[in-house]
XYZ file of C-alpha atoms in Angstrom:
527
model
C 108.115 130.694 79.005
C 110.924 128.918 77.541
C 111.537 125.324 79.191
C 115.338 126.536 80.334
C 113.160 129.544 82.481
C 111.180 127.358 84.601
C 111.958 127.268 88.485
C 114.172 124.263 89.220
C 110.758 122.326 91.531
C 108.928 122.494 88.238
C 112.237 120.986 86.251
C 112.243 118.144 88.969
C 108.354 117.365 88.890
C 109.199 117.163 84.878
C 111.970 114.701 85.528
C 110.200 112.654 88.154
C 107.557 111.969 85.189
C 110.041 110.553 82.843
C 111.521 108.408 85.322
C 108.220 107.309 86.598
C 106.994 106.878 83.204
C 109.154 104.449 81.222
C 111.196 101.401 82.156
C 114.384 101.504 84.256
C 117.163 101.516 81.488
C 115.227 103.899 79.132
C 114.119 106.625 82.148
C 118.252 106.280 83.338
C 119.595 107.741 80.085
C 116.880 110.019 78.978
C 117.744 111.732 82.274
C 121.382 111.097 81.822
C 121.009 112.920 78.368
C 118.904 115.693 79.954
C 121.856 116.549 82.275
C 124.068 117.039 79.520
C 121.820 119.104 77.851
C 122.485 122.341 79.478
C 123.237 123.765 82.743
C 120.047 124.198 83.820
C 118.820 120.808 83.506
C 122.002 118.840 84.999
C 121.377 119.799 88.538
C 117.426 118.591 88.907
C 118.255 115.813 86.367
C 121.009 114.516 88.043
C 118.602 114.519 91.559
C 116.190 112.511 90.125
C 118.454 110.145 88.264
C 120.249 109.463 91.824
C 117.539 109.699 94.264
C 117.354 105.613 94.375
C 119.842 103.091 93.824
C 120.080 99.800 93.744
C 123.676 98.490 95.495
C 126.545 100.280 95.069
C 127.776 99.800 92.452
C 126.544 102.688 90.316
C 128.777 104.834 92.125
C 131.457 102.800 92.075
C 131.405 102.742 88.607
C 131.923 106.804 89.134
C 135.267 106.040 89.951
C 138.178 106.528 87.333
C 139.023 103.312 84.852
C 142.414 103.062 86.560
C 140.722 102.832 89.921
C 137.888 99.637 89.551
C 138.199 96.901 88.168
C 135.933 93.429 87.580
C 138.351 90.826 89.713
C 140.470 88.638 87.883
C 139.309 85.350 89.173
C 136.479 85.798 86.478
C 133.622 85.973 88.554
C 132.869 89.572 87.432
C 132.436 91.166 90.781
C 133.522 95.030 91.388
C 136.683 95.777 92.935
C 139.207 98.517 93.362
C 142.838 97.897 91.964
C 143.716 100.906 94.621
C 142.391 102.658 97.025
C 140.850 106.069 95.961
C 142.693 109.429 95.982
C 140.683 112.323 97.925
C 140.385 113.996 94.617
C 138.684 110.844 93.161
C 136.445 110.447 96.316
C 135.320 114.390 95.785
C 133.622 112.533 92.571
C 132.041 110.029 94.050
C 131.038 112.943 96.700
C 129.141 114.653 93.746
C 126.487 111.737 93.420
C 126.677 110.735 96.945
C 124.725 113.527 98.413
C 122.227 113.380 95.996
C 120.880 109.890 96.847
C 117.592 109.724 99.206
C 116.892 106.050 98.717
C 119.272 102.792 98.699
C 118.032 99.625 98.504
C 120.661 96.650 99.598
C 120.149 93.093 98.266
C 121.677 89.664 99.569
C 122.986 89.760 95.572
C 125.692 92.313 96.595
C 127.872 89.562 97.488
C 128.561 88.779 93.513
C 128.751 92.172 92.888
C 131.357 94.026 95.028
C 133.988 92.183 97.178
C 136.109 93.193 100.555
C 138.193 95.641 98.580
C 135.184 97.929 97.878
C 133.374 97.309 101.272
C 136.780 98.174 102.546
C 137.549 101.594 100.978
C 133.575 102.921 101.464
C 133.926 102.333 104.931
C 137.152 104.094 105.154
C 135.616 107.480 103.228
C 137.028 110.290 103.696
C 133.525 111.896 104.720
C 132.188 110.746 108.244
C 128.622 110.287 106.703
C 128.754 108.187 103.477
C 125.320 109.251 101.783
C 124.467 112.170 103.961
C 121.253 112.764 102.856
C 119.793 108.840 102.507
C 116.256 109.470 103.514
C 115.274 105.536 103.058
C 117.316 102.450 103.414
C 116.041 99.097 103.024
C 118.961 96.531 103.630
C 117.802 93.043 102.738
C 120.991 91.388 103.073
C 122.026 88.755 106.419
C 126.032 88.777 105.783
C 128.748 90.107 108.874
C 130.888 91.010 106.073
C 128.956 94.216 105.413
C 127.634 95.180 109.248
C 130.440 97.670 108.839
C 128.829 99.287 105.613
C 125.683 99.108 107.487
C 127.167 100.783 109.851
C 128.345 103.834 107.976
C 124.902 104.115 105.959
C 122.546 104.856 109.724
C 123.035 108.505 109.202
C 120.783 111.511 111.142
C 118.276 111.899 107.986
C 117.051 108.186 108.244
C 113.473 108.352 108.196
C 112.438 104.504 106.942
C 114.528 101.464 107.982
C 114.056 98.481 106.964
C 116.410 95.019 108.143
C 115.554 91.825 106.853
C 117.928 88.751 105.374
C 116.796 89.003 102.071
C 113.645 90.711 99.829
C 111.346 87.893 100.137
C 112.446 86.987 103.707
C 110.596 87.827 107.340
C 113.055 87.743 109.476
C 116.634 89.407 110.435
C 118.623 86.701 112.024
C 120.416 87.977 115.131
C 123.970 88.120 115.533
C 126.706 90.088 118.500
C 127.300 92.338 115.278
C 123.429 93.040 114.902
C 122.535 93.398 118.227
C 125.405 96.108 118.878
C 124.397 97.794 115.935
C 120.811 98.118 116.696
C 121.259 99.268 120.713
C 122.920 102.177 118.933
C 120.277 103.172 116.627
C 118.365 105.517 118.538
C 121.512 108.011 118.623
C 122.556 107.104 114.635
C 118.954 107.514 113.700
C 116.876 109.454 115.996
C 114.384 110.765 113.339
C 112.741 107.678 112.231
C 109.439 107.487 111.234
C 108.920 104.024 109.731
C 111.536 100.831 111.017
C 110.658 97.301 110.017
C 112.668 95.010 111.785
C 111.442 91.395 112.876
C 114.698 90.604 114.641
C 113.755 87.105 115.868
C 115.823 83.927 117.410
C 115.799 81.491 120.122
C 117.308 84.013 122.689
C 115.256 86.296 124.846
C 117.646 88.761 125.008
C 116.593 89.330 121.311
C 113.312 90.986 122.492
C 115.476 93.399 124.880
C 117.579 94.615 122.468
C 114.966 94.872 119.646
C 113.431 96.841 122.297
C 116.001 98.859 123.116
C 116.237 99.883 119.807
C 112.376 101.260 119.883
C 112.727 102.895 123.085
C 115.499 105.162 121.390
C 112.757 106.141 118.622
C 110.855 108.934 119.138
C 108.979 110.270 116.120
C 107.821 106.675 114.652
C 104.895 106.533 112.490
C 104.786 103.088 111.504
C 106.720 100.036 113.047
C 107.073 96.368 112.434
C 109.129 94.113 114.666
C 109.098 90.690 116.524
C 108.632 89.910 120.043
C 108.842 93.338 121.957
C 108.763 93.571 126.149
C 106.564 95.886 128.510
C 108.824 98.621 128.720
C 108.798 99.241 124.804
C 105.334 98.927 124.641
C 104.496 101.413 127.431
C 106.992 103.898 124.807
C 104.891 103.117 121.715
C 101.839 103.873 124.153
C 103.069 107.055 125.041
C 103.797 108.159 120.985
C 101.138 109.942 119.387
C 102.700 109.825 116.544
C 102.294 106.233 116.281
C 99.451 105.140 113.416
C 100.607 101.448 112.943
C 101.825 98.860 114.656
C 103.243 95.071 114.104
C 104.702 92.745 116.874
C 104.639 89.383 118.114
C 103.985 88.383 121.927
C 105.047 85.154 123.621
C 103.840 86.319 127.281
C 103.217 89.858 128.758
C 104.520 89.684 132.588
C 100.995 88.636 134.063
C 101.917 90.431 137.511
C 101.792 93.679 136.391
C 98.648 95.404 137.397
C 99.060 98.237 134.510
C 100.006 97.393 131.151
C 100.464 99.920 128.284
C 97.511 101.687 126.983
C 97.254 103.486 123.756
C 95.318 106.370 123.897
C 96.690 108.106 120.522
C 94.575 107.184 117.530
C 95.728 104.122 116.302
C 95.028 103.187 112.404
C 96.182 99.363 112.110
C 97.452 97.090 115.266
C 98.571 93.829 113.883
C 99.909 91.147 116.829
C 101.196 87.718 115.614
C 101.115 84.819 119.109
C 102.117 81.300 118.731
C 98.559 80.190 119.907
C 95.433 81.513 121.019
C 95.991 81.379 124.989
C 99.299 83.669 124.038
C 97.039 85.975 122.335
C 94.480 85.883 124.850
C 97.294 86.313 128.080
C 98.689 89.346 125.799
C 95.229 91.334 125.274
C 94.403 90.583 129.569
C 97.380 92.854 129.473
C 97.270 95.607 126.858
C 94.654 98.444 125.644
C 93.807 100.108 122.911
C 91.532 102.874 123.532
C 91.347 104.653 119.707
C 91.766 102.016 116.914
C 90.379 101.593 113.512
C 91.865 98.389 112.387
C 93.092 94.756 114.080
C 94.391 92.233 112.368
C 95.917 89.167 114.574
C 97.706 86.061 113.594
C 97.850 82.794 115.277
C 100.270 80.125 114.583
C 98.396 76.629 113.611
C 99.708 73.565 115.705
C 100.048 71.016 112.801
C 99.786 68.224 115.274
C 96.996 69.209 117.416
C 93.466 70.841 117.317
C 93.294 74.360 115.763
C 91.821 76.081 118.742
C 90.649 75.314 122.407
C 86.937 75.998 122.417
C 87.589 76.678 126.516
C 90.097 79.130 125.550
C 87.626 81.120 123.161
C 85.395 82.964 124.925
C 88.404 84.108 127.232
C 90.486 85.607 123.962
C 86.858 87.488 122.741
C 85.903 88.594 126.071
C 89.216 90.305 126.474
C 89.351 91.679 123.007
C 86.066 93.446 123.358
C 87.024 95.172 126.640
C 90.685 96.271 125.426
C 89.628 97.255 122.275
C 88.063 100.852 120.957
C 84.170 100.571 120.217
C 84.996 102.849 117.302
C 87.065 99.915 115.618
C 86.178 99.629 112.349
C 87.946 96.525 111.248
C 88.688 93.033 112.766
C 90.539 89.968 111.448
C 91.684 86.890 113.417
C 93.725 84.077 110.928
C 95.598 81.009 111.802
C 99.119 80.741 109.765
C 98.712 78.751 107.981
C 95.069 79.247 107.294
C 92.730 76.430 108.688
C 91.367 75.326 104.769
C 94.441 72.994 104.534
C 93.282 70.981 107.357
C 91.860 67.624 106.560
C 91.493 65.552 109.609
C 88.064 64.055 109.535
C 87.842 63.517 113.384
C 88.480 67.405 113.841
C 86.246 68.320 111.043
C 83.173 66.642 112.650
C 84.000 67.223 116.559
C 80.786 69.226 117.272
C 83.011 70.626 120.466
C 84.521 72.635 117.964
C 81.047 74.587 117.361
C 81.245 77.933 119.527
C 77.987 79.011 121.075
C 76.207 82.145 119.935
C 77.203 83.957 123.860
C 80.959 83.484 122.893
C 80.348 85.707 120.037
C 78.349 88.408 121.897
C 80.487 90.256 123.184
C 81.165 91.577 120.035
C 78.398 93.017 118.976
C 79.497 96.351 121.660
C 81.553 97.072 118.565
C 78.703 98.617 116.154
C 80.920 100.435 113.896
C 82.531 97.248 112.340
C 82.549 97.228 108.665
C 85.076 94.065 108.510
C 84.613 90.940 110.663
C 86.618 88.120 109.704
C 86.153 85.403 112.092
C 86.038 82.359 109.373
C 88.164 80.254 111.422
C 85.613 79.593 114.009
C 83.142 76.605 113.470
C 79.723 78.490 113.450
C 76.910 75.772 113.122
C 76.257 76.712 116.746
C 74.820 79.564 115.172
C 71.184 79.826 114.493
C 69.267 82.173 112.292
C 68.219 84.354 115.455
C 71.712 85.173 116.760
C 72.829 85.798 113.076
C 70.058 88.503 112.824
C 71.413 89.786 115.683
C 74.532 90.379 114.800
C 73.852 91.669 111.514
C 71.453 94.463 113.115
C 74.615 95.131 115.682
C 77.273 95.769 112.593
C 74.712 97.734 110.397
C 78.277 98.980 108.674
C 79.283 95.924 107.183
C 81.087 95.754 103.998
C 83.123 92.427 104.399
C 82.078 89.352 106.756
C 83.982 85.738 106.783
C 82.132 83.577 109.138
C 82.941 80.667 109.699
C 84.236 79.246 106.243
C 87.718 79.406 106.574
C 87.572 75.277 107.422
C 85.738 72.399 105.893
C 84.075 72.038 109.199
C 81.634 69.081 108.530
C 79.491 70.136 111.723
C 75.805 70.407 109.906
C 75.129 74.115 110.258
C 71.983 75.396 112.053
C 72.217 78.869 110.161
C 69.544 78.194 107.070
C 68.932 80.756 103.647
C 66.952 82.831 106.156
C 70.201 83.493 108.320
C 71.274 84.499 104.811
C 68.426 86.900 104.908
C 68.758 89.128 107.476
C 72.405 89.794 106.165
C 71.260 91.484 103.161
C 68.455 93.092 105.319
C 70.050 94.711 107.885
C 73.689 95.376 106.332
C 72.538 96.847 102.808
C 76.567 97.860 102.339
C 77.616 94.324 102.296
C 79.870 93.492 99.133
C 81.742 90.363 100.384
C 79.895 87.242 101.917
C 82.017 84.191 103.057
C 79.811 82.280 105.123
C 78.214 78.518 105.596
C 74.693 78.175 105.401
C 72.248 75.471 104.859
C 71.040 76.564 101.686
C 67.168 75.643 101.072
C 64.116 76.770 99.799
C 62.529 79.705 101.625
C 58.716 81.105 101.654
C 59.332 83.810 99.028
C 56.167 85.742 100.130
C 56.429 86.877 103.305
C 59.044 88.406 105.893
C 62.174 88.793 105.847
C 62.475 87.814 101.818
C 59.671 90.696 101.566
C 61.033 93.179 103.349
C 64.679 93.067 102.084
C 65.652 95.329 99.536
C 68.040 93.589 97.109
C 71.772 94.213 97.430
C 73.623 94.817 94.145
C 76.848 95.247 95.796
C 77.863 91.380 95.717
C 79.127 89.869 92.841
C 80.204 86.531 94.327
C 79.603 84.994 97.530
C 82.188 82.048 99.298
C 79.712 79.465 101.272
C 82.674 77.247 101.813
C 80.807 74.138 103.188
C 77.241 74.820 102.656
C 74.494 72.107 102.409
C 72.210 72.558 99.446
C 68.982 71.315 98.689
C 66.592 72.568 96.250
C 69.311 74.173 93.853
C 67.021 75.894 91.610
C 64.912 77.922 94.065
C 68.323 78.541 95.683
C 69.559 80.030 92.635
C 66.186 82.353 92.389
C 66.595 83.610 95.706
C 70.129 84.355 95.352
C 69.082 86.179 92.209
C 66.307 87.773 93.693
C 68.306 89.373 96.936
C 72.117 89.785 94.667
C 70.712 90.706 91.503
C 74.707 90.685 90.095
C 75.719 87.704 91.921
C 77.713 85.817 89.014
C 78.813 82.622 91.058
C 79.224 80.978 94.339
C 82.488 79.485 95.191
C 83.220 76.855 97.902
C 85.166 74.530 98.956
C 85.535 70.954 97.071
C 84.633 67.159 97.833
C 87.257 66.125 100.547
C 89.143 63.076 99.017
C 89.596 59.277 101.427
C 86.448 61.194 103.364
C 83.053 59.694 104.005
C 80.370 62.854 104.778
C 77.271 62.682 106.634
C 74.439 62.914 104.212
C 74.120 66.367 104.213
C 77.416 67.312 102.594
C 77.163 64.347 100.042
C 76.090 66.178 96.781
C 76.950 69.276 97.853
C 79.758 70.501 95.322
C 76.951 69.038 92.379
C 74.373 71.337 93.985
C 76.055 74.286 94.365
C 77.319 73.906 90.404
C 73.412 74.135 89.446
C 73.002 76.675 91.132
C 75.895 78.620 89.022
C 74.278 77.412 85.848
C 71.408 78.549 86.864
C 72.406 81.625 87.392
C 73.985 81.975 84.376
C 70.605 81.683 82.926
C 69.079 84.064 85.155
C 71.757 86.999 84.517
C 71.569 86.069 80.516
C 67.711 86.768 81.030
C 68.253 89.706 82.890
C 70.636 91.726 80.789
C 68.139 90.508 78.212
C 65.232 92.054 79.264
C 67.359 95.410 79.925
C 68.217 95.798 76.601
C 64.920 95.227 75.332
C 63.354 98.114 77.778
């Protein structure tokens, strides 16, 4: 069959390739080329070649010479010398509808001025791109709320508001706020909306609220502080598979909070501190989730966690969260390895007991734990092993190693162990252990079948003695291990002798093995 027979969905998945396949400027006129090839071509070419923008001013450049301009104060920005005649706005019509994506960037203010902002708003159509599928406006300035304004059309199915591409936040304004408590009627289709709308004001998190209590169909949603009543409507959305937000306080005199009964793939919840975190999950339930990841802002100033308010946060965590959860990841922001106070580092208060952690171990289809901000040396061998044989599943575990804790730890190489024993899909260890020589013939080293997952293990502050029967363990249990990371000597710091000649240890243990994966590979080749 000739190329000019082929149905027009086969033409487009041709054309998708070649813009896909080579860089911007090269894909843009091959396609532009294509279009003027013949008539069968120019309608799927000219699809793909407008399906995404960047700004506006591609199709203001669709305009007649006589009708744009670059502005005369030399600063090169777009602008119109006059407005547009209906007949030159059916051109612009032409490319308009074909345009699915648009992404806006805070750069658009050296690129078009008022006149242009001025004239799209004032279209002749009521919807300016009425098919825009996607619209991600990273741009913070009132001048263009109006544009905004015009672009929130029925097919909207991903939002996204922030000040800028590399930015977090979208600072709140009258202009915003009015704009968003209309959204549910400009946009009731949405399916993804990523909006951390976020100020001093509470009445932020009620109309960021409002704004998801108008969605009905969303898949996926990231925003800031959010209040019961929204919640209780993501609850009741089984369409909803991920969720972002940030909690201050949930109203602690409600007696039933929202509970998510839809299977939930990823809940992510930011809190200014742990207590925050631990009032919101008293509050909340999630009865069918796969995946938590929480965030806790550090208090430069102060200590990095209560160890009172601890087993609170994990007692309510295990009861509000599905047994079937799969992954789990608590963080400070920032993370806990840039602190360096010595009197926090050695506070043996910090250490949490090995009954804080239980509670955990009802969730026995974990394959992610990530708890290194805690300061395990509390933690012996014993409860290690069983913890291990409660998360048989385990693929990833950080424990705590996310801090130069210089607490001695009481979890030895055997601790060590009875990971690789009892969680034989293990590929990432970040864990601190008092590494040390073990009796190699009997159990657990005998029983353990080696794990050849691993390729490199993080044992952050890890006392070492013995580094070359450390290194033939290692070998022994990781055949592919290739190196052990950690953390460095802490500088103006005076360590208790344990920790002295750590960083010196643990680099003989990486040359040796070196030597042991040379010999190896060695004796491979030779069988």
């Amino acid at each position: 069959m000739h190329v000019c027979l082929l149905p027009a969905e086969i033409l487009l998945d041709i054309f998708a390739i070649i813009h896909e396949d080579y860089i911007s400027v090269i894909s843009h006129g091959t396609l532009a080329a294509l279009a003027r090839t013949c008539r069968t071509f120019k309608e799927p070419a000219l699809d793909t070649l407008w399906k995404h923008i960047d700004g506006f001013d591609p199709l203001i450049l669709c305009f007649p010479e006589g009708v744009h301009d670059r502005d005369v104060l030399g600063l090169g920005k777009l602008t119109f010398i006059r407005p547009p005649f209906a007949r030159e706005w059916s051109i612009f019509s032409q490319y308009a509808h074909r345009i699915r994506s648009l992404t806006f960037e805070p750069s658009e203010s050296d690129v078009i001025d008022d006149r242009i902002v001025q004239a799209l708003i004032s279209a002749p159509s009521l919807t300016l791109l009425p098919n825009l599928c996607r619209l991600h406006w990273f741009n913070d300035q009132e001048c263009f709320i109006p544009l905004l304004r015009c672009l929130l059309v029925p097919t909207i199915r991903s939002l996204e508001l922030r000040s800028s591409s590399s930015g977090t936040f979208w600072v709140p304004s009258f202009a915003k706020s009015a704009l968003l408590t209309s959204l549910g009627a400009r946009c009731p289709s949405i399916r993804e909306f990523k909006c951390v709308y976020q100020g001093d004001s509470e009445d932020n998190s009620d109309i960021i609220s409002d704004a998801v209590c108008g969605s009905r169909e969303l898949f996926h949603l990231e925003t800031g502080v959010l209040n019961t009543q929204a919640l209780c409507h993501l609850a009741s959305l089984p369409s909803l598979k991920s969720l972002y937000f940030r909690t201050y306080n949930i109203d602690s005199t409600q007696t039933d909070g929202p509970e998510f009964i839809s299977q939930i793939n990823l809940v992510h919840i930011a809190a200014p501190s742990l207590f925050a975190l631990a009032h919101c999950l008293r509050n909340i339930r999630f009865l069918c989730c796969r995946s938590v990841a929480l965030d806790i802002d550090l208090n430069p100033w102060g200590a990095p966690y209560d160890p009172l308010v601890v087993p609170e946060f994990i007692v309510s965590f295990s009861k509000h969260f599905s047994p079937a959860l799969e992954h789990l990841s608590v963080s400070f922001e920032p993370p806990l390895f840039s602190l360096e106070d010595e009197d926090i580092l050695a506070d043996s208060h910090f250490a949490l007991a090995f009954d804080v952690i239980a509670p955990l171990l009802s969730l026995s289809r974990l394959t992610k734990v990530d708890l290194d901000w805690i300061c395990a040396s509390a933690i012996d061998d014993t409860s290690l092993k069983r913890m291990a044989q409660s998360w048989p599943l385990l693929q990833e575990f950080y424990f705590g190693s996310g801090c130069r804790w210089l607490v001695p730890p009481s979890l030895t190489f055997i601790g060590f162990i009875y990971l690789i024993q009892h969680c034989p899909a293990l590929r990432t260890i970040d864990m601190t252990f008092c590494a040390c020589s073990v009796d190699t013939d009997s159990e657990p080293f005998t029983k353990t079948i080696p794990n050849e997952n691993i390729t490199s293990i993080f044992v952050g502050m890890s006392p070492i003695v013995d580094p070359v029967a450390v290194a033939c363990q290692l070998h022994t249990l990781v055949p592919n291990l290739s190196g052990v990371d950690r953390f460095g000597p802490l500088l103006d710091v005076d360590p208790t002798p344990q920790f002295r000649n750590m960083d010196e240890g643990w680099a003989k243990v990486d040359e040796f093995l070196t030597v042991l994966n040379t010999a190896a590979k060695m004796r491979k080749s030779v069988g």
